[in-house]
């Protein structure tokens, strides 16, 4: 069974940093591209970032480019999202997903507020 | 103008069919693009329904009933999701997406009410 479990969400001050993790199991993690998607309260889905199976290709949404860094450790079956210079508008549930959203984690909540 | 436009809401009766549209911006031809569809019920994570490019290039999500189907309408430059035999449990938000210019672009979502 494919399983994706996010962690690391928290309440953080504007300008602060946070690292999200996504633990994958039930499939060969190193064979699949992964994405982060977020959803602000009461809003729709917003793609955040993409990483290829090897980690050699990475893309970001304009809204996070230069502030967020996606990475993966295929030996640990884990995906990461390092977030810095956080803003109130980054407040959202952050989901990791396999492929382009074929499988989703349950999400982790990030609140950016003073 | 957004890359993908979806109607905000749609309502239909149990047993009827619901047709969701996902219209691409006029400068983007729907032809080459795979259209992804997701369902999200309140308080739940998104669920992958299917992707559709053509009748020979499509994929149904695991466990997704065949009453959910995808297509395209070249005349309106749109991807379509059709749900037949509507059930109360189909009430949810439905999102389309395409991989465009190295980004995954989501539509704004359509809220389906089954009444």
mmCIF file of C-alpha atoms in Angstrom:
data_model
loop_
_atom_site.group_PDB
_atom_site.id
_atom_site.type_symbol
_atom_site.label_atom_id
_atom_site.label_comp_id
_atom_site.label_asym_id
_atom_site.label_seq_id
_atom_site.Cartn_x
_atom_site.Cartn_y
_atom_site.Cartn_z
ATOM 1 C CA UNK A 1 0.000 0.000 0.000
ATOM 2 C CA UNK A 2 1.330 3.396 -0.996
ATOM 3 C CA UNK A 3 1.721 5.614 2.032
ATOM 4 C CA UNK A 4 2.896 9.222 2.278
ATOM 5 C CA UNK A 5 3.171 10.828 5.698
ATOM 6 C CA UNK A 6 4.006 14.505 6.037
ATOM 7 C CA UNK A 7 5.399 16.072 9.168
ATOM 8 C CA UNK A 8 6.995 19.287 10.335
ATOM 9 C CA UNK A 9 4.063 21.657 10.116
ATOM 10 C CA UNK A 10 3.929 24.286 12.853
ATOM 11 C CA UNK A 11 3.097 27.830 13.836
ATOM 12 C CA UNK A 12 5.965 30.061 12.747
ATOM 13 C CA UNK A 13 6.622 33.785 12.806
ATOM 14 C CA UNK A 14 6.698 35.801 9.580
ATOM 15 C CA UNK A 15 10.205 35.699 8.201
ATOM 16 C CA UNK A 16 10.877 32.383 9.869
ATOM 17 C CA UNK A 17 11.872 29.020 8.468
ATOM 18 C CA UNK A 18 10.472 25.522 8.564
ATOM 19 C CA UNK A 19 11.345 22.151 7.106
ATOM 20 C CA UNK A 20 8.635 19.761 6.043
ATOM 21 C CA UNK A 21 9.246 16.065 5.569
ATOM 22 C CA UNK A 22 7.332 13.391 3.721
ATOM 23 C CA UNK A 23 8.031 9.748 4.529
ATOM 24 C CA UNK A 24 7.174 7.374 1.736
ATOM 25 C CA UNK A 25 6.486 3.658 1.898
ATOM 26 C CA UNK A 26 4.802 0.930 -0.100
ATOM 27 C CA UNK A 27 6.546 1.681 -3.375
ATOM 28 C CA UNK A 28 10.010 2.158 -4.844
ATOM 29 C CA UNK A 29 10.459 5.796 -3.880
ATOM 30 C CA UNK A 30 13.526 6.328 -6.039
ATOM 31 C CA UNK A 31 11.525 5.540 -9.179
ATOM 32 C CA UNK A 32 8.932 8.283 -8.833
ATOM 33 C CA UNK A 33 8.739 12.008 -9.274
ATOM 34 C CA UNK A 34 7.236 13.872 -6.346
ATOM 35 C CA UNK A 35 5.485 17.178 -5.799
ATOM 36 C CA UNK A 36 4.399 19.480 -2.997
ATOM 37 C CA UNK A 37 0.959 21.053 -3.204
ATOM 38 C CA UNK A 38 -0.592 23.432 -0.714
ATOM 39 C CA UNK A 39 -4.085 24.529 0.133
ATOM 40 C CA UNK A 40 -4.775 27.710 2.038
ATOM 41 C CA UNK A 41 -7.789 27.637 4.363
ATOM 42 C CA UNK A 42 -10.982 27.611 2.319
ATOM 43 C CA UNK A 43 -9.071 27.903 -0.946
ATOM 44 C CA UNK A 44 -8.162 25.673 -3.860
ATOM 45 C CA UNK A 45 -5.093 23.591 -4.593
ATOM 46 C CA UNK A 46 -1.832 25.339 -5.443
ATOM 47 C CA UNK A 47 1.191 23.474 -6.774
ATOM 48 C CA UNK A 48 4.389 24.417 -4.955
ATOM 49 C CA UNK A 49 7.274 22.359 -6.307
ATOM 50 C CA UNK A 50 8.340 19.328 -8.337
ATOM 51 C CA UNK A 51 11.332 17.032 -8.112
ATOM 52 C CA UNK A 52 12.254 14.253 -10.495
ATOM 53 C CA UNK A 53 12.937 10.712 -9.324
ATOM 54 C CA UNK A 54 16.695 11.266 -9.188
ATOM 55 C CA UNK A 55 16.429 14.795 -7.858
ATOM 56 C CA UNK A 56 18.210 16.203 -10.882
ATOM 57 C CA UNK A 57 15.236 18.215 -12.142
ATOM 58 C CA UNK A 58 13.433 20.683 -9.900
ATOM 59 C CA UNK A 59 10.760 23.274 -10.523
ATOM 60 C CA UNK A 60 9.064 25.833 -8.305
ATOM 61 C CA UNK A 61 5.966 27.954 -8.425
ATOM 62 C CA UNK A 62 6.754 31.636 -8.859
ATOM 63 C CA UNK A 63 5.179 32.339 -5.480
ATOM 64 C CA UNK A 64 7.848 30.332 -3.631
ATOM 65 C CA UNK A 65 10.828 30.455 -5.981
ATOM 66 C CA UNK A 66 13.894 31.646 -4.129
ATOM 67 C CA UNK A 67 12.369 30.979 -0.707
ATOM 68 C CA UNK A 68 11.559 27.259 -0.776
ATOM 69 C CA UNK A 69 13.873 24.346 -1.568
ATOM 70 C CA UNK A 70 12.682 20.879 -2.450
ATOM 71 C CA UNK A 71 14.942 17.882 -1.974
ATOM 72 C CA UNK A 72 14.801 14.155 -1.519
ATOM 73 C CA UNK A 73 16.824 11.366 0.030
ATOM 74 C CA UNK A 74 16.106 8.209 -1.903
ATOM 75 C CA UNK A 75 18.084 6.128 0.592
ATOM 76 C CA UNK A 76 15.708 7.274 3.323
ATOM 77 C CA UNK A 77 12.560 7.229 1.165
ATOM 78 C CA UNK A 78 11.972 10.820 2.116
ATOM 79 C CA UNK A 79 10.969 14.071 0.473
ATOM 80 C CA UNK A 80 11.624 17.485 1.999
ATOM 81 C CA UNK A 81 10.556 21.087 1.632
ATOM 82 C CA UNK A 82 12.770 23.694 3.246
ATOM 83 C CA UNK A 83 10.800 26.893 3.602
ATOM 84 C CA UNK A 84 12.353 30.238 4.511
ATOM 85 C CA UNK A 85 11.297 33.896 4.583
ATOM 86 C CA UNK A 86 7.811 32.674 5.366
ATOM 87 C CA UNK A 87 4.877 35.000 4.828
ATOM 88 C CA UNK A 88 1.306 35.015 6.059
ATOM 89 C CA UNK A 89 0.183 33.940 2.602
ATOM 90 C CA UNK A 90 2.190 30.729 2.973
ATOM 91 C CA UNK A 91 -0.312 29.572 5.592
ATOM 92 C CA UNK A 92 -1.773 26.353 4.254
ATOM 93 C CA UNK A 93 -1.998 22.604 4.504
ATOM 94 C CA UNK A 94 0.989 21.224 2.640
ATOM 95 C CA UNK A 95 0.596 17.910 0.854
ATOM 96 C CA UNK A 96 3.255 15.748 -0.679
ATOM 97 C CA UNK A 97 2.109 13.669 -3.610
ATOM 98 C CA UNK A 98 3.523 11.048 -5.903
ATOM 99 C CA UNK A 99 3.684 11.495 -9.652
ATOM 100 C CA UNK A 100 1.487 14.488 -10.425
ATOM 101 C CA UNK A 101 -0.989 13.778 -7.650
ATOM 102 C CA UNK A 102 -1.810 10.109 -8.144
ATOM 103 C CA UNK A 103 -1.208 9.464 -4.436
ATOM 104 C CA UNK A 104 -1.409 12.059 -1.668
ATOM 105 C CA UNK A 105 -0.336 12.316 1.926
ATOM 106 C CA UNK A 106 -2.728 13.512 4.588
ATOM 107 C CA UNK A 107 -1.073 16.930 4.753
ATOM 108 C CA UNK A 108 0.639 19.020 7.399
ATOM 109 C CA UNK A 109 -0.535 22.460 8.509
ATOM 110 C CA UNK A 110 1.763 25.447 8.369
ATOM 111 C CA UNK A 111 0.587 28.658 10.021
ATOM 112 C CA UNK A 112 2.597 31.810 9.552
ATOM 113 C CA UNK A 113 1.489 34.386 12.077
ATOM 114 C CA UNK A 114 2.787 36.719 14.722
ATOM 115 C CA UNK B 1 -6.686 35.304 -17.648
ATOM 116 C CA UNK B 2 -5.880 32.111 -15.720
ATOM 117 C CA UNK B 3 -4.422 29.103 -17.478
ATOM 118 C CA UNK B 4 -7.372 26.890 -16.432
ATOM 119 C CA UNK B 5 -10.910 28.064 -15.758
ATOM 120 C CA UNK B 6 -13.539 25.990 -13.992
ATOM 121 C CA UNK B 7 -17.088 27.003 -13.093
ATOM 122 C CA UNK B 8 -17.401 27.728 -9.410
ATOM 123 C CA UNK B 9 -20.354 25.437 -8.831
ATOM 124 C CA UNK B 10 -22.498 22.768 -10.395
ATOM 125 C CA UNK B 11 -25.624 21.084 -9.145
ATOM 126 C CA UNK B 12 -27.379 17.953 -10.300
ATOM 127 C CA UNK B 13 -29.847 15.386 -9.064
ATOM 128 C CA UNK B 14 -29.103 11.887 -7.823
ATOM 129 C CA UNK B 15 -28.989 9.457 -10.708
ATOM 130 C CA UNK B 16 -28.341 12.199 -13.247
ATOM 131 C CA UNK B 17 -25.052 13.055 -14.928
ATOM 132 C CA UNK B 18 -22.713 15.916 -14.114
ATOM 133 C CA UNK B 19 -20.392 17.455 -16.699
ATOM 134 C CA UNK B 20 -17.426 19.451 -15.458
ATOM 135 C CA UNK B 21 -15.517 21.756 -17.761
ATOM 136 C CA UNK B 22 -11.911 22.841 -17.513
ATOM 137 C CA UNK B 23 -11.259 25.503 -20.123
ATOM 138 C CA UNK B 24 -7.731 26.300 -21.175
ATOM 139 C CA UNK B 25 -6.645 29.861 -21.800
ATOM 140 C CA UNK B 26 -7.209 30.761 -25.420
ATOM 141 C CA UNK B 27 -3.501 30.757 -26.319
ATOM 142 C CA UNK B 28 -3.059 27.181 -25.041
ATOM 143 C CA UNK B 29 -4.427 24.435 -27.273
ATOM 144 C CA UNK B 30 -5.952 21.592 -25.270
ATOM 145 C CA UNK B 31 -4.834 19.061 -27.887
ATOM 146 C CA UNK B 32 -1.446 17.982 -26.515
ATOM 147 C CA UNK B 33 -2.251 18.226 -22.820
ATOM 148 C CA UNK B 34 -3.154 15.502 -20.382
ATOM 149 C CA UNK B 35 -5.966 16.729 -18.180
ATOM 150 C CA UNK B 36 -5.810 15.522 -14.590
ATOM 151 C CA UNK B 37 -8.928 15.405 -12.405
ATOM 152 C CA UNK B 38 -9.092 15.260 -8.623
ATOM 153 C CA UNK B 39 -11.904 15.036 -6.129
ATOM 154 C CA UNK B 40 -11.771 16.561 -2.669
ATOM 155 C CA UNK B 41 -14.431 16.100 -0.038
ATOM 156 C CA UNK B 42 -14.648 18.500 2.916
ATOM 157 C CA UNK B 43 -11.940 17.856 5.471
ATOM 158 C CA UNK B 44 -10.256 15.214 3.309
ATOM 159 C CA UNK B 45 -7.175 15.047 1.178
ATOM 160 C CA UNK B 46 -7.491 15.234 -2.618
ATOM 161 C CA UNK B 47 -8.156 12.024 -4.482
ATOM 162 C CA UNK B 48 -6.869 11.337 -7.960
ATOM 163 C CA UNK B 49 -9.716 10.404 -10.302
ATOM 164 C CA UNK B 50 -8.199 10.088 -13.749
ATOM 165 C CA UNK B 51 -6.126 11.663 -16.450
ATOM 166 C CA UNK B 52 -7.194 12.028 -20.050
ATOM 167 C CA UNK B 53 -5.371 12.968 -23.208
ATOM 168 C CA UNK B 54 -7.111 10.815 -25.767
ATOM 169 C CA UNK B 55 -9.055 7.576 -25.854
ATOM 170 C CA UNK B 56 -5.755 5.768 -26.332
ATOM 171 C CA UNK B 57 -3.944 7.756 -23.654
ATOM 172 C CA UNK B 58 -5.960 7.818 -20.497
ATOM 173 C CA UNK B 59 -5.740 6.395 -17.009
ATOM 174 C CA UNK B 60 -8.364 5.713 -14.373
ATOM 175 C CA UNK B 61 -7.341 6.115 -10.768
ATOM 176 C CA UNK B 62 -7.144 3.029 -8.623
ATOM 177 C CA UNK B 63 -10.588 2.152 -7.337
ATOM 178 C CA UNK B 64 -12.294 4.955 -9.249
ATOM 179 C CA UNK B 65 -15.612 3.718 -10.675
ATOM 180 C CA UNK B 66 -16.108 3.680 -14.433
ATOM 181 C CA UNK B 67 -18.961 6.155 -14.077
ATOM 182 C CA UNK B 68 -16.196 8.774 -13.823
ATOM 183 C CA UNK B 69 -14.814 9.458 -17.277
ATOM 184 C CA UNK B 70 -12.738 12.063 -19.050
ATOM 185 C CA UNK B 71 -12.769 13.601 -22.480
ATOM 186 C CA UNK B 72 -11.871 16.754 -24.372
ATOM 187 C CA UNK B 73 -13.840 19.243 -26.390
ATOM 188 C CA UNK B 74 -11.624 20.792 -29.027
ATOM 189 C CA UNK B 75 -14.346 23.233 -30.042
ATOM 190 C CA UNK B 76 -14.339 24.857 -26.617
ATOM 191 C CA UNK B 77 -10.685 24.114 -25.837
ATOM 192 C CA UNK B 78 -11.667 22.282 -22.692
ATOM 193 C CA UNK B 79 -11.080 19.130 -20.746
ATOM 194 C CA UNK B 80 -14.210 17.430 -19.471
ATOM 195 C CA UNK B 81 -15.070 15.208 -16.537
ATOM 196 C CA UNK B 82 -18.339 13.331 -16.710
ATOM 197 C CA UNK B 83 -19.891 11.604 -13.733
ATOM 198 C CA UNK B 84 -22.870 9.434 -14.545
ATOM 199 C CA UNK B 85 -25.347 7.970 -12.098
ATOM 200 C CA UNK B 86 -24.700 10.650 -9.515
ATOM 201 C CA UNK B 87 -24.704 9.611 -5.883
ATOM 202 C CA UNK B 88 -24.857 11.753 -2.778
ATOM 203 C CA UNK B 89 -21.294 10.704 -1.949
ATOM 204 C CA UNK B 90 -20.095 12.437 -5.135
ATOM 205 C CA UNK B 91 -20.742 15.806 -3.522
ATOM 206 C CA UNK B 92 -17.286 17.363 -3.400
ATOM 207 C CA UNK B 93 -14.930 19.848 -4.984
ATOM 208 C CA UNK B 94 -13.445 18.808 -8.316
ATOM 209 C CA UNK B 95 -10.159 20.170 -9.609
ATOM 210 C CA UNK B 96 -8.550 19.848 -12.993
ATOM 211 C CA UNK B 97 -4.849 20.319 -13.698
ATOM 212 C CA UNK B 98 -2.337 20.277 -16.515
ATOM 213 C CA UNK B 99 1.437 20.131 -16.623
ATOM 214 C CA UNK B 100 2.202 23.373 -18.428
ATOM 215 C CA UNK B 101 5.516 25.130 -18.898
ATOM 216 C CA UNK B 102 7.217 23.089 -16.175
ATOM 217 C CA UNK B 103 4.483 23.806 -13.682
ATOM 218 C CA UNK B 104 1.466 21.885 -12.482
ATOM 219 C CA UNK B 105 -1.419 24.270 -12.941
ATOM 220 C CA UNK B 106 -4.672 23.668 -11.093
ATOM 221 C CA UNK B 107 -8.027 25.065 -11.988
ATOM 222 C CA UNK B 108 -9.924 26.905 -9.282
ATOM 223 C CA UNK B 109 -12.212 23.953 -8.645
ATOM 224 C CA UNK B 110 -15.919 23.269 -9.094
ATOM 225 C CA UNK B 111 -18.138 22.520 -6.141
ATOM 226 C CA UNK B 112 -20.651 19.795 -6.945
ATOM 227 C CA UNK B 113 -23.920 19.763 -5.063
ATOM 228 C CA UNK B 114 -26.080 16.665 -5.408
ATOM 229 C CA UNK B 115 -29.659 17.598 -4.571
#
